[in-house]
Each structure stands twice: as C-alpha cells, then as structure tokens.
Coordinates of C-alpha atoms in Angstrom, one line a residue:
M13 CA -11.1 9.9 -18.1
F14 CA -9.2 8.8 -14.9
V15 CA -8.2 5.1 -15.0
I16 CA -7.8 3.5 -11.6
F17 CA -6.1 0.1 -11.3
G18 CA -6.7 -1.8 -8.1
A19 CA -10.0 0.1 -7.7
T20 CA -11.5 -2.6 -5.4
G21 CA -8.8 -2.1 -2.8
H22 CA -8.8 0.4 0.1
V23 CA -6.6 2.9 -1.8
G24 CA -8.0 2.6 -5.2
R25 CA -11.6 2.8 -4.0
A26 CA -10.8 6.0 -2.1
S27 CA -9.2 7.5 -5.2
A28 CA -12.2 6.6 -7.4
A29 CA -14.7 8.0 -4.9
A30 CA -12.8 11.2 -4.5
L31 CA -12.6 11.7 -8.3
R32 CA -16.3 10.9 -8.7
R33 CA -17.2 13.3 -5.9
A34 CA -15.3 16.0 -7.8
G35 CA -17.4 15.2 -10.9
H36 CA -14.8 13.4 -13.0
P37 CA -15.2 10.3 -15.1
V38 CA -13.5 7.3 -13.7
R39 CA -12.8 3.9 -15.3
A40 CA -12.3 1.3 -12.5
V41 CA -10.1 -1.5 -13.7
V42 CA -10.8 -4.8 -12.0
R43 CA -9.9 -8.5 -12.5
D44 CA -13.2 -9.8 -11.3
A45 CA -16.4 -8.1 -12.4
T46 CA -18.3 -9.6 -9.3
Q47 CA -16.3 -7.1 -7.1
A48 CA -17.2 -4.0 -9.1
D49 CA -20.9 -3.4 -7.9
A50 CA -19.9 -0.7 -5.4
L51 CA -17.8 1.1 -7.9
A52 CA -20.5 1.0 -10.6
A53 CA -22.9 2.4 -8.0
I54 CA -20.9 5.6 -7.7
G55 CA -20.8 6.0 -11.4
C56 CA -17.5 4.4 -12.4
E57 CA -17.1 2.8 -15.8
I58 CA -16.0 -0.8 -15.2
A59 CA -13.2 -2.4 -17.3
L60 CA -11.9 -5.9 -16.9
A61 CA -8.1 -6.4 -17.5
D62 CA -5.6 -9.2 -17.2
L63 CA -2.4 -7.7 -15.6
S64 CA -0.3 -10.3 -17.3
D65 CA -1.5 -9.2 -20.8
A66 CA -0.1 -5.9 -22.2
N67 CA -2.9 -5.7 -24.8
S68 CA -5.5 -6.0 -22.1
I69 CA -3.9 -3.2 -20.1
T70 CA -3.6 -1.1 -23.3
R71 CA -7.3 -1.4 -23.9
A72 CA -8.1 -0.4 -20.3
I73 CA -6.1 2.8 -20.5
E74 CA -7.4 3.9 -23.9
G75 CA -8.5 7.6 -23.8
A76 CA -7.1 8.1 -20.3
H77 CA -6.3 11.6 -19.1
A78 CA -4.3 10.0 -16.2
V79 CA -3.7 6.5 -14.9
Q80 CA -3.3 5.4 -11.3
W81 CA -1.3 2.2 -11.2
L82 CA -1.3 -0.3 -8.4
C83 CA 0.8 -3.4 -8.9
P84 CA -0.4 -6.1 -6.5
V85 CA 1.9 -8.4 -4.7
P86 CA 0.7 -11.9 -5.9
Q87 CA 0.5 -13.5 -2.5
A88 CA -0.7 -16.9 -3.7
H89 CA 2.1 -17.3 -6.2
D90 CA 5.0 -19.7 -5.4
D91 CA 7.5 -17.0 -6.4
P92 CA 5.7 -13.6 -5.7
A93 CA 8.8 -11.6 -6.5
A94 CA 9.2 -13.0 -10.0
E95 CA 5.5 -12.8 -10.7
M96 CA 5.3 -9.2 -9.6
R97 CA 8.3 -8.2 -11.7
Q98 CA 6.5 -9.9 -14.7
I99 CA 3.4 -7.8 -14.0
I100 CA 5.4 -4.7 -13.8
D101 CA 7.2 -5.4 -17.1
T102 CA 3.8 -6.1 -18.7
G103 CA 2.4 -2.8 -17.4
V104 CA 5.4 -0.8 -18.6
A105 CA 5.1 -2.4 -22.0
A106 CA 1.5 -1.2 -22.2
F107 CA 2.4 2.3 -21.0
R108 CA 5.1 2.6 -23.6
T109 CA 2.6 1.7 -26.3
A110 CA -0.2 3.9 -25.1
A111 CA 1.8 6.7 -23.4
P112 CA -0.9 8.1 -21.0
P113 CA -0.7 11.9 -20.4
R114 CA 0.1 11.1 -16.7
I115 CA 0.9 8.1 -14.5
L116 CA 0.7 7.9 -10.8
A117 CA 2.2 4.8 -9.3
L118 CA 1.6 3.7 -5.7
S119 CA 4.9 2.8 -4.0
D120 CA 6.3 2.3 -0.6
Y121 CA 8.6 4.0 2.0
G122 CA 12.1 2.6 1.4
A123 CA 11.6 2.2 -2.4
E124 CA 14.8 4.1 -3.0
H125 CA 16.8 1.1 -1.9
A126 CA 17.7 -1.4 -4.5
H127 CA 18.7 -4.2 -2.1
G128 CA 18.1 -5.5 1.4
T129 CA 14.5 -4.4 2.1
G130 CA 12.7 -7.6 1.2
I131 CA 9.3 -7.0 -0.5
T132 CA 10.0 -3.3 -0.8
T133 CA 12.7 -4.0 -3.4
L134 CA 9.9 -4.9 -5.7
F135 CA 8.7 -1.3 -5.5
H136 CA 12.2 -0.1 -6.2
Y137 CA 11.9 -2.2 -9.4
L138 CA 8.5 -0.7 -10.1
E139 CA 9.9 2.8 -9.9
T140 CA 13.0 2.1 -11.9
R141 CA 11.0 0.5 -14.7
L142 CA 8.3 3.2 -14.8
R143 CA 11.1 5.9 -15.2
T144 CA 11.7 4.4 -18.7
V145 CA 8.1 5.4 -19.8
A146 CA 7.8 8.7 -21.6
S147 CA 4.7 9.8 -19.7
P148 CA 5.0 12.3 -16.8
L149 CA 5.3 10.2 -13.6
I150 CA 4.2 10.7 -10.0
L151 CA 5.6 8.2 -7.4
L152 CA 3.4 8.2 -4.3
R153 CA 5.3 6.4 -1.5
S154 CA 3.3 5.6 1.5
A155 CA 4.2 4.4 5.0
E156 CA 2.8 1.1 6.4
H157 CA -0.9 1.0 6.1
M158 CA -2.9 1.1 9.4
Q159 CA -5.3 -1.4 8.0
N160 CA -2.6 -4.1 8.0
W161 CA -3.3 -4.6 11.7
A162 CA -6.5 -6.3 10.7
R163 CA -4.6 -9.5 10.0
V164 CA -3.8 -10.0 13.7
L165 CA -7.0 -8.5 15.3
P166 CA -8.6 -11.9 15.8
V167 CA -5.6 -13.2 17.7
A168 CA -5.4 -10.0 19.8
L169 CA -9.1 -10.1 20.7
E170 CA -9.1 -13.8 21.5
R171 CA -5.8 -14.2 23.4
G172 CA -5.3 -10.6 24.6
V173 CA -1.9 -10.6 22.9
L174 CA -0.9 -8.5 19.9
P175 CA 2.0 -10.2 18.0
S176 CA 4.4 -7.8 16.4
L177 CA 7.5 -8.1 14.3
H178 CA 8.5 -4.5 15.1
D179 CA 11.4 -4.6 17.5
P180 CA 11.7 -3.0 20.0
L181 CA 8.1 -2.7 20.9
D182 CA 8.4 1.0 21.8
K183 CA 10.1 1.9 18.5
L184 CA 8.1 4.6 16.7
F185 CA 7.4 3.9 13.0
P186 CA 5.5 5.7 10.3
T187 CA 2.0 4.5 9.4
V188 CA -0.9 5.9 7.3
A189 CA -4.6 5.2 6.7
A190 CA -5.2 3.7 3.2
Q191 CA -8.0 6.1 2.5
D192 CA -5.7 9.1 3.1
V193 CA -3.3 7.6 0.5
G194 CA -6.2 7.2 -2.0
E195 CA -7.5 10.7 -1.5
L196 CA -4.0 12.2 -1.9
A197 CA -3.6 10.2 -5.1
A198 CA -6.7 11.8 -6.5
Q199 CA -5.5 15.3 -5.6
L200 CA -2.2 14.6 -7.3
L201 CA -4.0 13.3 -10.4
L202 CA -6.0 16.5 -10.6
D203 CA -3.0 18.8 -10.0
D204 CA -2.2 20.3 -13.4
E205 CA 0.6 22.5 -12.2
P206 CA 3.0 22.5 -15.2
S207 CA 6.3 23.3 -13.4
R208 CA 6.7 19.9 -11.8
T209 CA 9.6 17.8 -12.8
T210 CA 9.3 14.1 -13.6
P211 CA 9.3 11.8 -11.7
R212 CA 7.5 13.8 -8.9
V213 CA 8.2 11.9 -5.7
V214 CA 5.6 12.4 -2.9
S215 CA 5.5 10.7 0.5
I216 CA 2.6 10.3 2.9
E217 CA 2.3 9.2 6.5
A218 CA 0.1 10.1 9.5
R219 CA 0.9 13.1 11.6
E220 CA 1.9 11.0 14.6
R221 CA 4.2 8.0 14.5
V222 CA 3.3 5.0 16.7
S223 CA 4.8 2.0 18.3
A224 CA 3.5 -1.6 18.7
L225 CA 2.8 -0.6 22.3
D226 CA 0.6 2.2 21.1
V227 CA -1.3 -0.1 18.9
A228 CA -2.0 -2.6 21.7
R229 CA -3.0 0.3 24.1
I230 CA -5.5 1.7 21.6
L231 CA -7.0 -1.7 20.9
A232 CA -7.4 -2.3 24.6
E233 CA -9.1 1.1 25.1
L234 CA -11.4 0.6 22.1
S235 CA -12.3 -3.0 22.8
G236 CA -12.5 -2.8 26.6
R237 CA -10.3 -5.9 26.8
P238 CA -6.8 -6.3 28.2
I239 CA -4.4 -6.5 25.2
V240 CA -0.6 -6.4 25.4
A241 CA 2.0 -6.2 22.7
H242 CA 4.2 -9.2 22.2
R243 CA 7.5 -9.1 20.4
V244 CA 7.8 -12.2 18.2
A245 CA 11.3 -13.5 18.6
R246 CA 13.4 -13.2 15.4
H247 CA 13.9 -16.9 15.0
E248 CA 10.2 -17.5 15.2
W249 CA 9.3 -15.2 12.3
P250 CA 9.5 -17.8 9.5
A251 CA 7.3 -20.3 11.3
V252 CA 4.7 -17.6 12.3
L253 CA 4.5 -16.3 8.7
R254 CA 4.2 -19.7 7.2
G255 CA 1.5 -20.5 9.7
A256 CA -0.4 -17.5 8.4
G257 CA -0.4 -19.1 5.0
L258 CA 2.6 -17.5 3.3
G259 CA 4.8 -19.6 1.1
E260 CA 8.6 -19.9 1.6
R261 CA 9.6 -17.2 -0.8
H262 CA 7.0 -14.8 0.4
T263 CA 7.9 -15.5 4.0
Q264 CA 11.5 -14.5 3.2
L265 CA 10.4 -11.3 1.6
I266 CA 8.6 -10.3 4.8
V267 CA 11.4 -11.4 7.1
D268 CA 13.9 -9.3 5.1
L269 CA 11.4 -6.4 5.1
Y270 CA 11.1 -6.3 8.9
D271 CA 14.8 -6.7 9.4
A272 CA 15.2 -3.6 7.3
H273 CA 12.3 -1.9 9.2
N274 CA 13.9 -2.6 12.6
A275 CA 17.2 -1.4 11.3
G276 CA 15.6 2.0 10.4
R277 CA 15.9 1.6 6.6
I278 CA 12.2 1.8 5.8
D279 CA 11.4 5.5 6.2
V280 CA 10.8 8.6 4.3
E281 CA 13.7 9.3 1.9
A282 CA 16.1 12.0 3.1
N283 CA 15.7 15.3 1.3
I284 CA 12.5 14.1 -0.5
S285 CA 10.9 17.0 -2.4
E286 CA 7.3 16.7 -1.1
R287 CA 6.1 15.3 2.1
C288 CA 2.4 15.0 3.0
F289 CA 0.5 13.9 6.2
G290 CA -2.8 12.1 6.4
A291 CA -5.5 13.4 8.8
T292 CA -6.9 10.0 9.8
T293 CA -5.8 8.7 13.2
L294 CA -4.9 5.2 14.2
Q295 CA -7.8 5.3 16.7
Q296 CA -10.2 5.9 13.9
V297 CA -8.9 3.1 11.7
L298 CA -8.7 0.5 14.5
G299 CA -12.1 1.6 15.7
A300 CA -13.6 0.9 12.2
L301 CA -11.8 -2.4 12.0
L302 CA -13.0 -3.5 15.4
S303 CA -16.6 -2.6 14.6
R304 CA -16.5 -5.0 11.6
V305 CA -15.5 -7.9 13.8
G306 CA -17.7 -6.9 16.7
G307 CA -14.7 -6.2 18.9
T308 CA -15.5 -2.7 20.2
E309 CA -16.6 -2.2 23.8
A310 CA -20.0 -1.1 22.7
A311 CA -20.4 -4.1 20.4
A312 CA -19.3 -6.5 23.2
S313 CA -21.8 -5.1 25.7

C-alpha cells in the first residue's frame, strides 16, 4: 500500500495516478472527503486525517509500504511558519511511532539553507526533522512550480501586464511542472534498489530555465494578446502581497524568499547526488492554465 498525503494537489494527484496506472494500491489521505471523488474514481482508498493529530496520521499510514509526505504551508494561519513547524513535528512523531518502510518527502530548491530564504527555511526544518526518523528517507526537492503563474493570469489577461518579483526580468530561473514532480515521486517510491544511502536527495526541474520575460512572451503567443512583464519594485512587494490576501507574517516569508531567489540562493544544491529533469514545457503548462480561464487565442475567437 502506497500512502499519499496531499493527494488532492497537483503533485499528489499525479503520484497517485501514476501508481494506480502501474497497478499498485494507493491510499489517498485527504482532509476533506468532498474533494476525494476523482481519487476514488481511479481506485484509490480514501483516508481522512487531521495533520495536527499524530494518532490520526498513524492510522492513515498503517500497513504502508511507502509514504509520500507533503506538508502544506497553512496560508490562512496568522503565523504560517509556526503552524507548519507544528504540523511537521506532529508528522515526525507519527513516523517515529509507525516507522514506515520508506518515506518520500516533497521539499524545495534551497532547502539546504537554514536561514535567509523565507518560506524555504520551513522545508529545511522539514528535512532536518525527518532525518531523525528511522525509516529510509527520500528528499525530493523541486524548483518553482510552473502552475504558480496561475495566480497572476487574470491580471495579465485583463491588463496586459505580468507582475513579477523576479529581478532582473531577464534572469533565468529553474521551474518545473507539478505533474512531473508527482510522476518522479511515484518512480522513486517504486525504486527498490537496495544500495541507496539515506537520505537520498533528488532534485527536479524542467530541461530549460526561463525568465519572467519568457513567461510573458509565451502567454502573449498563446493568448493572442499583448502581454509584457513588469518588475514589481522591491518596496512595493509587501503591499502587493498583502493585497493578494496574505497576512503580515506570510508576506514577510515571501519577501525573504524572493530576496534569496534574486540573490541566486534558491537553486539546485551544489554537488547534489541525483538530478532529474521534467519533460513538460512551460508552453504546455501555460496553455492548459489559459484554457481553463478561456484565455487562449482559440477560446477568445
């Protein structure tokens, strides 16, 4: 039995689907049963779990051959960092009790840094705490997800301006499609090669790095509308992020993250043992996102 936490998200759903296609039993762990219909339709067993309750997590991983762990950033919480650390500690307590045969944790580029990377420091904490669990551990670090651009698509389509915190606009940065992360995670869970050390650290990004200028250009080509990239001035970041609904502490985590990003600290770790590349292109992901909002050239005509 493969147990997938965060199975309703882009990554978890891709992992569950890949494992089911390969004929393996999957237990999809969700917090809300109303979101589980699509997972049940592909043959997943559904388990409800409260991530703040170690006993609930222990029940969800009972009988697991392997566990895929996604610790969500609690965006609606007043102090998302403190809440996420609490969720991590609760999960670690459950893993110590149940000791799954294998754990794969979804992490981020830059997680090797303990300080100065904003929200990514929480994934450093995640990795550090999971290293205390006896189970063999895989740390899958991914670059920035291409799907994150969905947050600013409405603005770009309406105003013809793509706001970006990446500075300068022509700076190339790593990115990856969420489905490629999920499918690689499934492959790693199925890999029974006995010679791997623990923790096994694996990184994934797309084959080509992109800039904010590239994103705007591709959006313009796909939508048939003029769209230009706009560098949001550093002093405007807090107001923009708070205007998007983020609380003060969450805003600061994102500000610190992009300061680190623009300084070149959020990248694949030097001398990392395994490096993988996703096949999905930015054009494919943006095309799919635009089709959902009716923003492609074909949809507009």
